[in-house]
Coordinates of C-alpha atoms in Angstrom, one line a residue:
Chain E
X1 CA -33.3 -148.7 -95.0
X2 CA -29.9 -149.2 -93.5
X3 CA -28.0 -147.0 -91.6
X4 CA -25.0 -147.1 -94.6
X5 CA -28.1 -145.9 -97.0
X6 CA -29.3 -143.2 -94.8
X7 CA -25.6 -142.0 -94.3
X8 CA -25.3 -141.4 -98.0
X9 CA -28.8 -140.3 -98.0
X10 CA -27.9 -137.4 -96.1
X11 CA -24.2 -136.8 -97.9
X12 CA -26.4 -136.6 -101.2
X13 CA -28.7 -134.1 -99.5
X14 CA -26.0 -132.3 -98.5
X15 CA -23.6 -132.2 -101.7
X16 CA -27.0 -131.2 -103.7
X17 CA -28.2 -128.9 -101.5
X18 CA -28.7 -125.2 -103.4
X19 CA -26.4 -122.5 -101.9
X20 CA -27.2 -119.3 -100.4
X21 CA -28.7 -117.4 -103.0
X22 CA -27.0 -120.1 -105.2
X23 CA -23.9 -118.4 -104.3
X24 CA -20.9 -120.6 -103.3
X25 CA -20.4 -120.1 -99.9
X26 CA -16.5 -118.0 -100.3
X27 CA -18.3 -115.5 -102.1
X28 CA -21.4 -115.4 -99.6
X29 CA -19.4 -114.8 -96.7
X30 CA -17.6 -111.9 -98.4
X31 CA -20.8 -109.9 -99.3
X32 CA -21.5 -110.1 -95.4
X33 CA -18.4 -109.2 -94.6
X34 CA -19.0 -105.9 -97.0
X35 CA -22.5 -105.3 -95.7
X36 CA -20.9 -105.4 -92.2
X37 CA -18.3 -102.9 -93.4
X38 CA -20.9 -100.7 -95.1
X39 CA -22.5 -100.0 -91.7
X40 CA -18.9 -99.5 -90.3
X41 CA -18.1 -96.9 -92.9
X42 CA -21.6 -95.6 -92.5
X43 CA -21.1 -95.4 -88.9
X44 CA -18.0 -93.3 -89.2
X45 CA -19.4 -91.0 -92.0
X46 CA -21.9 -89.7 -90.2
X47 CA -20.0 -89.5 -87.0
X48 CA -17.9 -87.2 -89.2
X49 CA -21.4 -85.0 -90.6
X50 CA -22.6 -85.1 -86.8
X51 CA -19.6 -83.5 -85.7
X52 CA -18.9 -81.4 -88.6
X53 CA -22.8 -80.1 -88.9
X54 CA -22.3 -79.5 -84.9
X55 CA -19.1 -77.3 -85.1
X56 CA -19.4 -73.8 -86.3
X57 CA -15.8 -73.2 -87.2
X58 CA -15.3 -76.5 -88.8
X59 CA -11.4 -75.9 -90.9
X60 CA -11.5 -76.0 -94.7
X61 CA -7.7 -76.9 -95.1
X62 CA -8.0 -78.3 -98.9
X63 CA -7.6 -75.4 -100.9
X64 CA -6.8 -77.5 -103.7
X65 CA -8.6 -81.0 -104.4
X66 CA -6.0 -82.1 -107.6
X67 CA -4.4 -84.7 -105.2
X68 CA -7.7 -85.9 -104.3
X69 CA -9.0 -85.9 -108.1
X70 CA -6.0 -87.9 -109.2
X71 CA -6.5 -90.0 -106.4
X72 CA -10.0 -90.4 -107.3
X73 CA -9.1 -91.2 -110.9
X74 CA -6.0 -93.7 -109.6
X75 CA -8.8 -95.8 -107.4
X76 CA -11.6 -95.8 -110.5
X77 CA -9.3 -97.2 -112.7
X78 CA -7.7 -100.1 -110.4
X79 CA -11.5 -101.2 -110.5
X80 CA -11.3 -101.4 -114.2
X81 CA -8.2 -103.3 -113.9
X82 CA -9.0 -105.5 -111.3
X83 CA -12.6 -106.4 -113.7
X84 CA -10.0 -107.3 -116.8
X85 CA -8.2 -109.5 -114.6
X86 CA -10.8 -111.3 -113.1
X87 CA -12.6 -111.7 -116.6
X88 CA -9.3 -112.8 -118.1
X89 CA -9.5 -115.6 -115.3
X90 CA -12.6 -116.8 -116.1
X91 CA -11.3 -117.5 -119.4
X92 CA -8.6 -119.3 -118.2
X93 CA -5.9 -116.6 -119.5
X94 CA -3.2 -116.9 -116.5
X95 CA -0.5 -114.9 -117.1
X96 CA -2.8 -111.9 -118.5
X97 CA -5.0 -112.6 -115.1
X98 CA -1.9 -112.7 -112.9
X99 CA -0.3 -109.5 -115.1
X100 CA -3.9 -107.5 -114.6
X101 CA -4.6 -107.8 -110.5
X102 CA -0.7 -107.3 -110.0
X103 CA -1.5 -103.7 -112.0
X104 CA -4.3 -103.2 -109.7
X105 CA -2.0 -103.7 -106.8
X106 CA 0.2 -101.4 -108.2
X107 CA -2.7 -98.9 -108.4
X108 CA -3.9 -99.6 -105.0
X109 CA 0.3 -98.8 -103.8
X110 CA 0.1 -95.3 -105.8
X111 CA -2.9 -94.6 -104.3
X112 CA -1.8 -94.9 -100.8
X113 CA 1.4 -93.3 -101.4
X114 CA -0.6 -90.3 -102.2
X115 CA -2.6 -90.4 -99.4
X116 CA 0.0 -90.5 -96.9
X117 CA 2.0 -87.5 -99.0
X118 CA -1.3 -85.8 -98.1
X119 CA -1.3 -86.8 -95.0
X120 CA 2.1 -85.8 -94.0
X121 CA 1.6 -82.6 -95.7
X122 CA -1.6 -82.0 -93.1
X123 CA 0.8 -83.3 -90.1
X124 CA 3.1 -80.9 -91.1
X125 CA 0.7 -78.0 -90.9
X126 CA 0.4 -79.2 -87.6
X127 CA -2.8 -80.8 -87.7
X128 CA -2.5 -84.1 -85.9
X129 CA -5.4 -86.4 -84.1
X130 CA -5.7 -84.2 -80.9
X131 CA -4.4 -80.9 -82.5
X132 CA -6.1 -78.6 -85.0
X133 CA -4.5 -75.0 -85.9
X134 CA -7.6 -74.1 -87.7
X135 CA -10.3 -74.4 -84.8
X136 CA -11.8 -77.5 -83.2
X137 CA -9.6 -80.3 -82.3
X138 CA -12.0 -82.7 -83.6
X139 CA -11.6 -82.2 -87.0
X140 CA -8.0 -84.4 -86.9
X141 CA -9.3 -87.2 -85.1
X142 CA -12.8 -87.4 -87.0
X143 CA -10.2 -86.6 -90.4
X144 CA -7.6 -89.3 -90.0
X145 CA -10.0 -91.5 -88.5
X146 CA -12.2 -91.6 -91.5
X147 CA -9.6 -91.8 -94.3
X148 CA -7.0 -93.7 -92.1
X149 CA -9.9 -96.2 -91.7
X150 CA -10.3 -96.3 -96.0
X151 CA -6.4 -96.3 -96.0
X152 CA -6.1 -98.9 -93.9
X153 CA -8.9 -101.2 -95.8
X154 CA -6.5 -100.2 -99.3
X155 CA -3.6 -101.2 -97.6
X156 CA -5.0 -104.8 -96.8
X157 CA -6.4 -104.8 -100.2
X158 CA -3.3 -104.9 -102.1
X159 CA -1.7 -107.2 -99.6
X160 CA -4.4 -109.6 -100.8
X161 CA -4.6 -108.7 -103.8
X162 CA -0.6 -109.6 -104.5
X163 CA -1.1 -112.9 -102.2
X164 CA -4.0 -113.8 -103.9
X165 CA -2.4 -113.4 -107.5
X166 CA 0.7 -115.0 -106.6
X167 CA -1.1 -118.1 -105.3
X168 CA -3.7 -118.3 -108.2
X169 CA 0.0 -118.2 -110.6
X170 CA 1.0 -121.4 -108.4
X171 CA -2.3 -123.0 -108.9
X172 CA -3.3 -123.2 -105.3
X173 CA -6.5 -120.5 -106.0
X174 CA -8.6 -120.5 -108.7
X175 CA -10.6 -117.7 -111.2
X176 CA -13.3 -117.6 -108.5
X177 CA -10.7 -116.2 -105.3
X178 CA -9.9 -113.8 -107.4
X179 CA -13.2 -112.4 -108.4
X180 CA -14.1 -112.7 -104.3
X181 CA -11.1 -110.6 -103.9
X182 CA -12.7 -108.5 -106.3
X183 CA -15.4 -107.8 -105.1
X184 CA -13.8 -106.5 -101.8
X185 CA -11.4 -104.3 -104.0
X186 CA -14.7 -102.9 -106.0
X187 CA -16.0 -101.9 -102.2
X188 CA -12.9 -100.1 -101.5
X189 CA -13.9 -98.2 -104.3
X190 CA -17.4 -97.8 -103.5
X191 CA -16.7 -96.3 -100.2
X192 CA -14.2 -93.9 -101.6
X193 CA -16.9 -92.4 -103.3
X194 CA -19.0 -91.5 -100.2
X195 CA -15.1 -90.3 -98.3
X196 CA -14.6 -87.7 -101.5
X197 CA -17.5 -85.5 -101.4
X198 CA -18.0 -85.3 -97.7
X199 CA -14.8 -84.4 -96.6
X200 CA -12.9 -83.1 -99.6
X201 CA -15.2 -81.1 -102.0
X202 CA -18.0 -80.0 -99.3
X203 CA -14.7 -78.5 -98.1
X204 CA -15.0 -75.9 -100.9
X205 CA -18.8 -75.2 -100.0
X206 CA -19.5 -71.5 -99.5
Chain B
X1 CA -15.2 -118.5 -130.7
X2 CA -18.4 -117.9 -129.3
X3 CA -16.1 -117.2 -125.6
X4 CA -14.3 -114.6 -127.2
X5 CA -17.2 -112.5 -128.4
X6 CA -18.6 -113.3 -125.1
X7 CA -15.3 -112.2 -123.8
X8 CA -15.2 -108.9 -125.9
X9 CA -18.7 -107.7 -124.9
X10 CA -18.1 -107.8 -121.1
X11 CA -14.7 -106.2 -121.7
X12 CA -16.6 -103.2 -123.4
X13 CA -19.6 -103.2 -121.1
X14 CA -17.1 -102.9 -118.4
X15 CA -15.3 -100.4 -120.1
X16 CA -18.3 -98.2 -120.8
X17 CA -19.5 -98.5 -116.7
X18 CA -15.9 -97.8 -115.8
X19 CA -16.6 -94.1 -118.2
X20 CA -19.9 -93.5 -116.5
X21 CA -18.2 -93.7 -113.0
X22 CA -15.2 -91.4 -114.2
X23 CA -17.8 -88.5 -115.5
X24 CA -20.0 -89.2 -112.1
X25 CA -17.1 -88.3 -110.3
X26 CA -16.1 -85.6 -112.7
X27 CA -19.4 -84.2 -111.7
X28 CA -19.1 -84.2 -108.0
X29 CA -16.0 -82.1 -108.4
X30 CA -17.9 -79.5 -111.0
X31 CA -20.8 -79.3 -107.8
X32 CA -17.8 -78.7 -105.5
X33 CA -17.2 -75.1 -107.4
X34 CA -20.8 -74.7 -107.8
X35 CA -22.0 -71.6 -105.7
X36 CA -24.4 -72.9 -103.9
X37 CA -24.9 -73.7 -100.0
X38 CA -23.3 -76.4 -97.9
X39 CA -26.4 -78.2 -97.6
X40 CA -27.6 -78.2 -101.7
X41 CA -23.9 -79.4 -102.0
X42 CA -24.6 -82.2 -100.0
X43 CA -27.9 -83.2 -101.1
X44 CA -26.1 -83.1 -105.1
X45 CA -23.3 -85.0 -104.4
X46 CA -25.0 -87.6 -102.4
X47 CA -27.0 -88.4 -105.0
X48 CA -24.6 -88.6 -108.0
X49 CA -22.5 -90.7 -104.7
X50 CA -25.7 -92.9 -104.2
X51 CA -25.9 -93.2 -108.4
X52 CA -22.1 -94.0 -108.6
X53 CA -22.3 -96.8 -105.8
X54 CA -25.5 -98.3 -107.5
X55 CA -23.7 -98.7 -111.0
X56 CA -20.4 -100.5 -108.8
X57 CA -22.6 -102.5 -107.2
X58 CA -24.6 -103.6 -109.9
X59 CA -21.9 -104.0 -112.8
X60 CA -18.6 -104.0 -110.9
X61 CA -20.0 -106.2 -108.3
X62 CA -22.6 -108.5 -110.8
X63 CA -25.2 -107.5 -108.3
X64 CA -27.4 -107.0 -111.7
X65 CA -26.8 -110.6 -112.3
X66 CA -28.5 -111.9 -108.9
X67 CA -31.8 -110.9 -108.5
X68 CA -31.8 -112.5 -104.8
X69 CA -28.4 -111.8 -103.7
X70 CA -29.3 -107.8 -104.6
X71 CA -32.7 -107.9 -102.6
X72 CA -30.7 -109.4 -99.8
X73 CA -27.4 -107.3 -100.1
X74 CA -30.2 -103.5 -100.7
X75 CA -32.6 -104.7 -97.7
X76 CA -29.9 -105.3 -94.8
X77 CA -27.3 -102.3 -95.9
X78 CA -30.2 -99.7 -96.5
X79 CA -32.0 -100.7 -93.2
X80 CA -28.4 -100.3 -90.6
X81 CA -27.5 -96.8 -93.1
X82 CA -31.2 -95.7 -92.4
X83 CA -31.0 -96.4 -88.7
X84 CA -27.5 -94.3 -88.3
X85 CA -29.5 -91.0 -89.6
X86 CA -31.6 -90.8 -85.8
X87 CA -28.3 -88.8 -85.2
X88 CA -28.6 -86.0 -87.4
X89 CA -31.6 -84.0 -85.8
X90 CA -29.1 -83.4 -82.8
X91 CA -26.6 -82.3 -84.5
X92 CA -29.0 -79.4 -85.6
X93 CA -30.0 -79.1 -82.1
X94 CA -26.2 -78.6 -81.0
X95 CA -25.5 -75.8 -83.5
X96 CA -29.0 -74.1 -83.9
X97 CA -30.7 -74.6 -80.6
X98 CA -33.5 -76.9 -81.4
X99 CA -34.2 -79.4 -84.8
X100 CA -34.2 -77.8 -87.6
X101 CA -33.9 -74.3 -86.4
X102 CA -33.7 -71.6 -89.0

């Protein structure tokens, strides 16, 4: 066998060989980067039941938890969205992909607006990182930490989400970036469900 | 023509997993004026959470759809989350004096 043979031997071998799972390898790499996060978001949830299960005067600030139930609702539906895009994608519908995962941008935007109003509204009240005027000073760092941390992975999420679509409209990314960048979006959401009940409704526990 | 029903069914499917979320979460806020203690709070809402992140990650996700990727994706996420909880007797010990005091 010559070398040229063995040379293409091994390029065969290596165009044929099965992915990951047979998963290509973009969409691979971003379900480690979620399990990665998962443990991140783990890490700081239970930081936040450790410390909030270790304080006696914990503060229940939300007397009301509408802002967080339309923010809930805002977050569900973008994952709606951002599925109709990606599925319009697949069927090779362009501008009805492009039009879909700019509205779940848009959702993503309104979310975060909200969240800030909230947030201002807290800072206001004088609750800050190092400062609490309801007891322990560690409820505003292990607070902002934890959501800031979720706002912050929202934020970067419709910054992607917007690049991404504006680059698939030009032709440079295809149906499968977009459902990739789905599947980060979906784990936005995922978490969001884990943020809501610990620190917002167990707020209103007796 | 047989795209377009294809089409239409995942469009509905997704619509129906996208209701099932929005009443899972409409029942986490219904526990949150339940009145009941802190910890039976928890222990509700975590599971409707646990529930509600299972259907994302199996419909939203199209973990369903990949038997080996889901093994791979439940094993290595359930085994780090697992290992954080070593944490929680201590907390017990700081407010009640010992694990699980009463």
């Amino acid at each position: 066998m010559s070398h040229a043979d063995t040379m293409h031997g091994h390029a065969t071998a290596g165009a044929m060989a099965e992915p990951t799972f047979s998963v290509p390898a973009k969409k691979m790499a971003m379900w480690l980067f979620i399990i990665a996060d998962s443990a991140t978001f783990a890490g700081c949830l239970v930081a936040y039941g450790f410390l909030r299960n270790a304080t006696p005067d914990w503060p229940r600030p939300f007397h009301e938890i509408t802002n967080v139930a339309i923010m809930t609702f805002i977050l569900l539906t973008s994952s709606l969205t951002m599925m109709i895009g990606v599925r319009s994608a697949q069927a090779g519908d362009k501008p009805k992909a492009f039009r879909w995962v700019m509205i779940t941008a848009v959702l993503g935007l309104l979310f975060a607006v909200l969240h800030i109003r909230e947030w201002m509204g807290m800072i206001s009240e004088g609750a800050t990182l190092f400062h609490n005027p309801w007891g322990t000073p560690a409820f505003g760092g292990a607070f902002y930490a934890v959501t800031g941390m979720h706002l912050l992975h929202v934020t970067g999420g419709v910054i992607a989400l917007i690049v991404i679509a504006i680059r698939y409209q030009g032709g440079r990314y295809k149906a499968d970036d977009l459902e990739v960048t789905g599947l980060y979006w979906h784990f936005v959401d995922l978490v969001w469900m884990f943020v809501v009940p610990l620190i917002y409704l167990l707020n209103l526990a007796h | 023509m047989a795209t377009e029903a294809h089409s239409t069914n995942s469009m509905s499917k997704d619509i129906i997993v996208y209701v099932v979320l929005l009443v899972l979460a409409a029942i986490q806020f219904f526990i949150a004026y339940q009145n009941i203690t802190a910890a039976q709070m928890f222990e509700r809402m975590l599971c409707v959470a646990v529930i509600e992140g299972g259907i994302a990650l199996l419909f939203f996700m199209h973990l369903s759809e990949n038997r080996g990727l889901r093994w791979f994706v439940i094993i290595f996420t359930v085994a780090v989350i697992l290992g954080m909880q070593y944490g929680w007797s201590d907390a017990f010990r700081i407010s009640g004096g010992v694990p699980w005091a009463h």
